[in-house]
mmCIF file with all atom_site columns, C-alpha atoms in Angstrom:
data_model
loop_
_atom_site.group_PDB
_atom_site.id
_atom_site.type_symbol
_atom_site.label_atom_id
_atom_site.label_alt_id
_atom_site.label_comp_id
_atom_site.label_asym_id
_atom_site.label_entity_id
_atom_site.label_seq_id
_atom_site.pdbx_PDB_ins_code
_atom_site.Cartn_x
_atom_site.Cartn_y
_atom_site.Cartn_z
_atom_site.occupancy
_atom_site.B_iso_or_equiv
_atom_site.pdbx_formal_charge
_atom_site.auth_seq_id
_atom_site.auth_comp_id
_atom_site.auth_asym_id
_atom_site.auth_atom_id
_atom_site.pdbx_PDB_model_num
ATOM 1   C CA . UNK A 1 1   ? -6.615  12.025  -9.060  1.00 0.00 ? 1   UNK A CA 1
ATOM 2   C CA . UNK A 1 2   ? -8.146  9.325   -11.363 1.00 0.00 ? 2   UNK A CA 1
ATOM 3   C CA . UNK A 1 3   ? -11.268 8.381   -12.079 1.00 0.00 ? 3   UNK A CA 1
ATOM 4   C CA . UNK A 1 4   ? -10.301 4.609   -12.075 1.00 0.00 ? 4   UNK A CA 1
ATOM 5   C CA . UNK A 1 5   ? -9.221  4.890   -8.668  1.00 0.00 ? 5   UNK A CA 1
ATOM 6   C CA . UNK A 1 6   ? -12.145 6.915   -7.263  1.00 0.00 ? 6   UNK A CA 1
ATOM 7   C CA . UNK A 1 7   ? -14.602 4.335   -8.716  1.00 0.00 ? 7   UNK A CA 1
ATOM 8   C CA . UNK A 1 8   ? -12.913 1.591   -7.725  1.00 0.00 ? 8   UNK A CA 1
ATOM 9   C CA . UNK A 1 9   ? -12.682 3.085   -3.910  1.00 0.00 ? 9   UNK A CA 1
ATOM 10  C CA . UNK A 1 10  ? -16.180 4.222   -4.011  1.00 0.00 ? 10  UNK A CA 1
ATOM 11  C CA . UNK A 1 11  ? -17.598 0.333   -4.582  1.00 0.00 ? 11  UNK A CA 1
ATOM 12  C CA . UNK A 1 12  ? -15.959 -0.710  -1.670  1.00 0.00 ? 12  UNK A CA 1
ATOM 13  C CA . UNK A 1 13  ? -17.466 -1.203  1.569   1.00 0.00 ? 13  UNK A CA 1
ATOM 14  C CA . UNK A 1 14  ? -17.854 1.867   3.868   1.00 0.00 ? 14  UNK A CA 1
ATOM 15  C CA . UNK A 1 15  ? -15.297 0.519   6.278   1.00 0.00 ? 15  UNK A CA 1
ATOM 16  C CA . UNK A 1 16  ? -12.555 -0.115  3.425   1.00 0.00 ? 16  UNK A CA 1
ATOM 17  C CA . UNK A 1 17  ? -13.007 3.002   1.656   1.00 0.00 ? 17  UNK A CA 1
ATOM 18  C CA . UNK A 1 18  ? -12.211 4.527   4.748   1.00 0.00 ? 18  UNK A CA 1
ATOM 19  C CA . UNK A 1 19  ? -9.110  2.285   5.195   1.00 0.00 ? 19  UNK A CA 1
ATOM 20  C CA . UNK A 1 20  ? -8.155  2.893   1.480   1.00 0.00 ? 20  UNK A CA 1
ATOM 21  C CA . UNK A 1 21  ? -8.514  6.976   1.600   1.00 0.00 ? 21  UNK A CA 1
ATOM 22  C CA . UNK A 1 22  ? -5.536  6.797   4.848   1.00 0.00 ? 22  UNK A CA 1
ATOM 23  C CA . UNK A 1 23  ? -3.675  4.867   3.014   1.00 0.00 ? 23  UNK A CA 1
ATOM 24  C CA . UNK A 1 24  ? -3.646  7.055   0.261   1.00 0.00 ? 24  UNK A CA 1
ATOM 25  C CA . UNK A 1 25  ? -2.748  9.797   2.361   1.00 0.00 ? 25  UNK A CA 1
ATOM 26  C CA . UNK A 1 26  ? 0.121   8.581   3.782   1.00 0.00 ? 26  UNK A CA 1
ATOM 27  C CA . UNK A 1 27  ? 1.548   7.532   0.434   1.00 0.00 ? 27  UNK A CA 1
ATOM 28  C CA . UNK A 1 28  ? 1.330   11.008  -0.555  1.00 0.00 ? 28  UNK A CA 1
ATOM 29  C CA . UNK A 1 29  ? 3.296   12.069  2.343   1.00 0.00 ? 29  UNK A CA 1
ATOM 30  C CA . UNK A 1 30  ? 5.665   9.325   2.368   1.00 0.00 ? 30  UNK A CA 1
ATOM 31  C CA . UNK A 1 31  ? 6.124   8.667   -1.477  1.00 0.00 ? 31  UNK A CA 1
ATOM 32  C CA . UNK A 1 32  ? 5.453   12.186  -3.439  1.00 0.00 ? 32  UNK A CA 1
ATOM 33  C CA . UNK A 1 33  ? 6.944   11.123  -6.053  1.00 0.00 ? 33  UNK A CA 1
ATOM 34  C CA . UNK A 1 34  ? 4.649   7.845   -6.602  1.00 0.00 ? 34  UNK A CA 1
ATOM 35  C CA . UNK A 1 35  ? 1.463   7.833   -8.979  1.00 0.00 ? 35  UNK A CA 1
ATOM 36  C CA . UNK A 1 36  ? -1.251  6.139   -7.913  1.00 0.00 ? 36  UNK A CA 1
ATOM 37  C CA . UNK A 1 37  ? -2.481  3.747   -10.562 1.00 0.00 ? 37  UNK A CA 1
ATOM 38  C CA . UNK A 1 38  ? -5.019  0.545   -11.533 1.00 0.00 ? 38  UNK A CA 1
ATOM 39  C CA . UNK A 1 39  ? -2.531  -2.159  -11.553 1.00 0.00 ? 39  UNK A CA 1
ATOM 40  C CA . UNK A 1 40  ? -3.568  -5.750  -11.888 1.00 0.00 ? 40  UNK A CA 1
ATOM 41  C CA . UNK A 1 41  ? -7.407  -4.284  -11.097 1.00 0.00 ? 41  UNK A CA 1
ATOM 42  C CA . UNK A 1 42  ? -6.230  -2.721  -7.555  1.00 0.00 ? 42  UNK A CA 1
ATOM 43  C CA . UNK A 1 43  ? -4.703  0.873   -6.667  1.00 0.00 ? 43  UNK A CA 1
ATOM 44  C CA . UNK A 1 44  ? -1.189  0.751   -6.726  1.00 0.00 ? 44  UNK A CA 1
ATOM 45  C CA . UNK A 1 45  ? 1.738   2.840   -6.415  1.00 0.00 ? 45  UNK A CA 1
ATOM 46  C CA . UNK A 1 46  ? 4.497   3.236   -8.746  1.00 0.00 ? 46  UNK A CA 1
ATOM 47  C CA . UNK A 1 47  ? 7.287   5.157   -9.496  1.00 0.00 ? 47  UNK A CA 1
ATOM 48  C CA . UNK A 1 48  ? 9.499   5.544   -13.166 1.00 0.00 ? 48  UNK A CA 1
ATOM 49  C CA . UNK A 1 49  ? 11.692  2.407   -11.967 1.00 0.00 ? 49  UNK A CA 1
ATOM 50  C CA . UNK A 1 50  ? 8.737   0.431   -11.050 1.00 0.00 ? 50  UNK A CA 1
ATOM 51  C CA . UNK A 1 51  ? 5.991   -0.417  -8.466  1.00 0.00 ? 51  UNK A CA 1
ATOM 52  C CA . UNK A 1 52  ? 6.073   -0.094  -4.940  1.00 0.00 ? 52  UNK A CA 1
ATOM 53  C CA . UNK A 1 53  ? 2.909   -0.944  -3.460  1.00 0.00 ? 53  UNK A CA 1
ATOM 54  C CA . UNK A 1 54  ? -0.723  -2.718  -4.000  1.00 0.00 ? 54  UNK A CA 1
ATOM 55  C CA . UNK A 1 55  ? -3.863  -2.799  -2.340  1.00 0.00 ? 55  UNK A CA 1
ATOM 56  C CA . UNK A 1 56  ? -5.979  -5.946  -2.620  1.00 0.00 ? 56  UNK A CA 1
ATOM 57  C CA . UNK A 1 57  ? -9.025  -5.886  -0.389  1.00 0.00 ? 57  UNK A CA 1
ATOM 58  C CA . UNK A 1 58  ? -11.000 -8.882  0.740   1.00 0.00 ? 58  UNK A CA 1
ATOM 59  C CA . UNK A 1 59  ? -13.993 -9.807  2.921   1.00 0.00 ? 59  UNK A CA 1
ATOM 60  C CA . UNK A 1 60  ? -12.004 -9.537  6.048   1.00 0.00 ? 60  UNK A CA 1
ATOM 61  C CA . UNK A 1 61  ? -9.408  -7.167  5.751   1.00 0.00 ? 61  UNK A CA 1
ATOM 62  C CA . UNK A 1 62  ? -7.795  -4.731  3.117   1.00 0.00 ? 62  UNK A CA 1
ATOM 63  C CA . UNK A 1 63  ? -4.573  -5.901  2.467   1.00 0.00 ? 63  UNK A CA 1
ATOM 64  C CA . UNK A 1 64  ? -1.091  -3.529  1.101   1.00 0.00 ? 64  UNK A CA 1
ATOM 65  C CA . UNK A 1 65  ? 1.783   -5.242  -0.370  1.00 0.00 ? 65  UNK A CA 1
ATOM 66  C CA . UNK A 1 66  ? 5.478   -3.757  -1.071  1.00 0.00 ? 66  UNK A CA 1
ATOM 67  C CA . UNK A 1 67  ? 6.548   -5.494  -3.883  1.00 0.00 ? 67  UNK A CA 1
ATOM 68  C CA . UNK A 1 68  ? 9.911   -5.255  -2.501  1.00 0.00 ? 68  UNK A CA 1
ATOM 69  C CA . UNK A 1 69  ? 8.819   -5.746  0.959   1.00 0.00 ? 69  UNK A CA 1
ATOM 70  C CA . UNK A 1 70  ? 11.383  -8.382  1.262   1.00 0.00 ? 70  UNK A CA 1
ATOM 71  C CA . UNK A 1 71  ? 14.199  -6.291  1.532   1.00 0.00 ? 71  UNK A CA 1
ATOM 72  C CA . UNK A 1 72  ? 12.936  -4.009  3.932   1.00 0.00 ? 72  UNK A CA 1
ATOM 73  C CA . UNK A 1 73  ? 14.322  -3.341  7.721   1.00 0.00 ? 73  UNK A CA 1
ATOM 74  C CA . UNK A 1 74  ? 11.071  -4.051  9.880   1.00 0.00 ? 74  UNK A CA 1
ATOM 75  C CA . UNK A 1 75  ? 11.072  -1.893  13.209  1.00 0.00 ? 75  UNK A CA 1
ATOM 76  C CA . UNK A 1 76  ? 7.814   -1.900  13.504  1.00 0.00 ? 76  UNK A CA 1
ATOM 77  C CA . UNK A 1 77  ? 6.978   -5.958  13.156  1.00 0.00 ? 77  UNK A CA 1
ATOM 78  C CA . UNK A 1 78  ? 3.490   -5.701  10.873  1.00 0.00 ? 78  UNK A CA 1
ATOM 79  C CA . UNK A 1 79  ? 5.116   -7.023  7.963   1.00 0.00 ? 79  UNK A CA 1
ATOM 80  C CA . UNK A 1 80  ? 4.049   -10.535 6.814   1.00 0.00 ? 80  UNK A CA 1
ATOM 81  C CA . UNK A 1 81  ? 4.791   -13.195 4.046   1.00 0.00 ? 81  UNK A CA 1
ATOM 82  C CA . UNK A 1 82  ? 7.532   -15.568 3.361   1.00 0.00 ? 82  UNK A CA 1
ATOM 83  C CA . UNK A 1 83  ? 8.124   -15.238 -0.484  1.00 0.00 ? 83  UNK A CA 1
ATOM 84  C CA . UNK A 1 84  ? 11.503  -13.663 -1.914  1.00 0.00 ? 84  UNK A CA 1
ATOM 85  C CA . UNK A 1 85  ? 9.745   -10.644 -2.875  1.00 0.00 ? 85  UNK A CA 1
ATOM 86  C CA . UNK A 1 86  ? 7.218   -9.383  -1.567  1.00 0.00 ? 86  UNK A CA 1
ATOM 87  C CA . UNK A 1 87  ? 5.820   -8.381  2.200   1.00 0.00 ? 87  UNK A CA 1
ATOM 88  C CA . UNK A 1 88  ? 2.329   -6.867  2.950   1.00 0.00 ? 88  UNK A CA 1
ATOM 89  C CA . UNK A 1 89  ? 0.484   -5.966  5.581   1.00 0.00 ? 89  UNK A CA 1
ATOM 90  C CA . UNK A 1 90  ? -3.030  -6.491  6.681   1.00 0.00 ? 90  UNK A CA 1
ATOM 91  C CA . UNK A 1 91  ? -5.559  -4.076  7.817   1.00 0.00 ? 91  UNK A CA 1
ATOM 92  C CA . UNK A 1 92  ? -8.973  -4.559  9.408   1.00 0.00 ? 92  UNK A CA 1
ATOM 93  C CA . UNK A 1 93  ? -9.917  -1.531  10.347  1.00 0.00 ? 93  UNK A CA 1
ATOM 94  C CA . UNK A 1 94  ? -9.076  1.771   10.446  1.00 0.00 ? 94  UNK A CA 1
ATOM 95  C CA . UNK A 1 95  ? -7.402  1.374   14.164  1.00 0.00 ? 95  UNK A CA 1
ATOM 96  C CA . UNK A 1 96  ? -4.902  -1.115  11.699  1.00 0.00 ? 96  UNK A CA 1
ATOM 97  C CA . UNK A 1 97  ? -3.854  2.179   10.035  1.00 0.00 ? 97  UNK A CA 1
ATOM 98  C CA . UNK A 1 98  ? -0.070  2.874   11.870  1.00 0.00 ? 98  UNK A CA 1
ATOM 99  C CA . UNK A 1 99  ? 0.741   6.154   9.827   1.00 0.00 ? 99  UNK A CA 1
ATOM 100 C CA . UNK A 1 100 ? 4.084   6.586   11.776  1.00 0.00 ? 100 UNK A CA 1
ATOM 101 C CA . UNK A 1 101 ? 4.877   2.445   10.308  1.00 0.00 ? 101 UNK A CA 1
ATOM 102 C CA . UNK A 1 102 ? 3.776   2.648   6.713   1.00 0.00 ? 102 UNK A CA 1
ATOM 103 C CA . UNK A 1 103 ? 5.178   6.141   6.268   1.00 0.00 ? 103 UNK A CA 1
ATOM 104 C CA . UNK A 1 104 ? 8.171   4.177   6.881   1.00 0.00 ? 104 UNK A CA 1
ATOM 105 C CA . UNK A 1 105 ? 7.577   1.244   4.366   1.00 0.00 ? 105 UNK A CA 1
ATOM 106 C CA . UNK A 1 106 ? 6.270   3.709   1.648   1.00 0.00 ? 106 UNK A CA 1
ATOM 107 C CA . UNK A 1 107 ? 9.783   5.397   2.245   1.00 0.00 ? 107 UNK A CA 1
ATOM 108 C CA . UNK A 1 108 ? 11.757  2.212   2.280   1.00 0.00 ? 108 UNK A CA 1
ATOM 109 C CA . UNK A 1 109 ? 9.575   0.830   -1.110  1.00 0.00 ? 109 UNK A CA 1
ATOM 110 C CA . UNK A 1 110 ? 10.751  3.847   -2.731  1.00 0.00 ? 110 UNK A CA 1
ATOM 111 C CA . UNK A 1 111 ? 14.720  3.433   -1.917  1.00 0.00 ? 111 UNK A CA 1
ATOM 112 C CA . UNK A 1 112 ? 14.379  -0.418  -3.002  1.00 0.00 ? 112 UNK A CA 1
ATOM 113 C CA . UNK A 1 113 ? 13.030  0.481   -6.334  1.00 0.00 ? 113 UNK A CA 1
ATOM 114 C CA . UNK A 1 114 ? 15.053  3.889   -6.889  1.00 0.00 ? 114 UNK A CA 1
ATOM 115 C CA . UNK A 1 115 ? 18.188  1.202   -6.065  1.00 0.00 ? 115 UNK A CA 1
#
């Protein structure tokens, strides 16, 4: 894990550390092949062809973006954003957190970039 990442989780607030730390998990599960990494000042994911995935917290929610986003097939309707690109997804709370959903984006983020 890096240090960079751990500090920058730990100055969050209680409620998005705890939001941050699931999403981690799940983009271990759904992305192995991903390193996490400081991009742009946020935790990111990225993979040899390029980077998948952001987070960017604010006061009132944490938000995740797929760089690729865009492109992907959205089942599960929590996507949001109108730009070519990109697509992210907002999350208040921990409740916000739908593994089974951004298992599915991680896995799609991956494909687009591998592509």
């Amino acid at each position: 894990m890096d240090n960079a990442i751990e500090q920058y989780i730990a100055q969050l607030p209680a409620h998005q550390q705890e939001i941050v730390e699931a999403l981690r998990t799940v983009a271990a599960s759904a992305a192995p092949s991903a390193s996490e990494v400081i991009h742009y000042g946020s935790p990111a994911w990225r993979i040899t062809k390029g980077h998948i995935a952001i987070v960017r917290p604010s006061k009132a929610h944490v938000l995740l973006a797929f760089d690729r986003g865009a492109d992907f097939t959205d089942g599960h309707g929590l996507l949001e954003g109108s730009g070519s690109r990109s697509r992210h997804v907002k999350l208040r709370s921990l409740d916000d957190v739908d593994e089974r959903a951004l298992r599915d984006y991680f896995t799609q983020a991956v494909e687009n970039v591998v592509r």
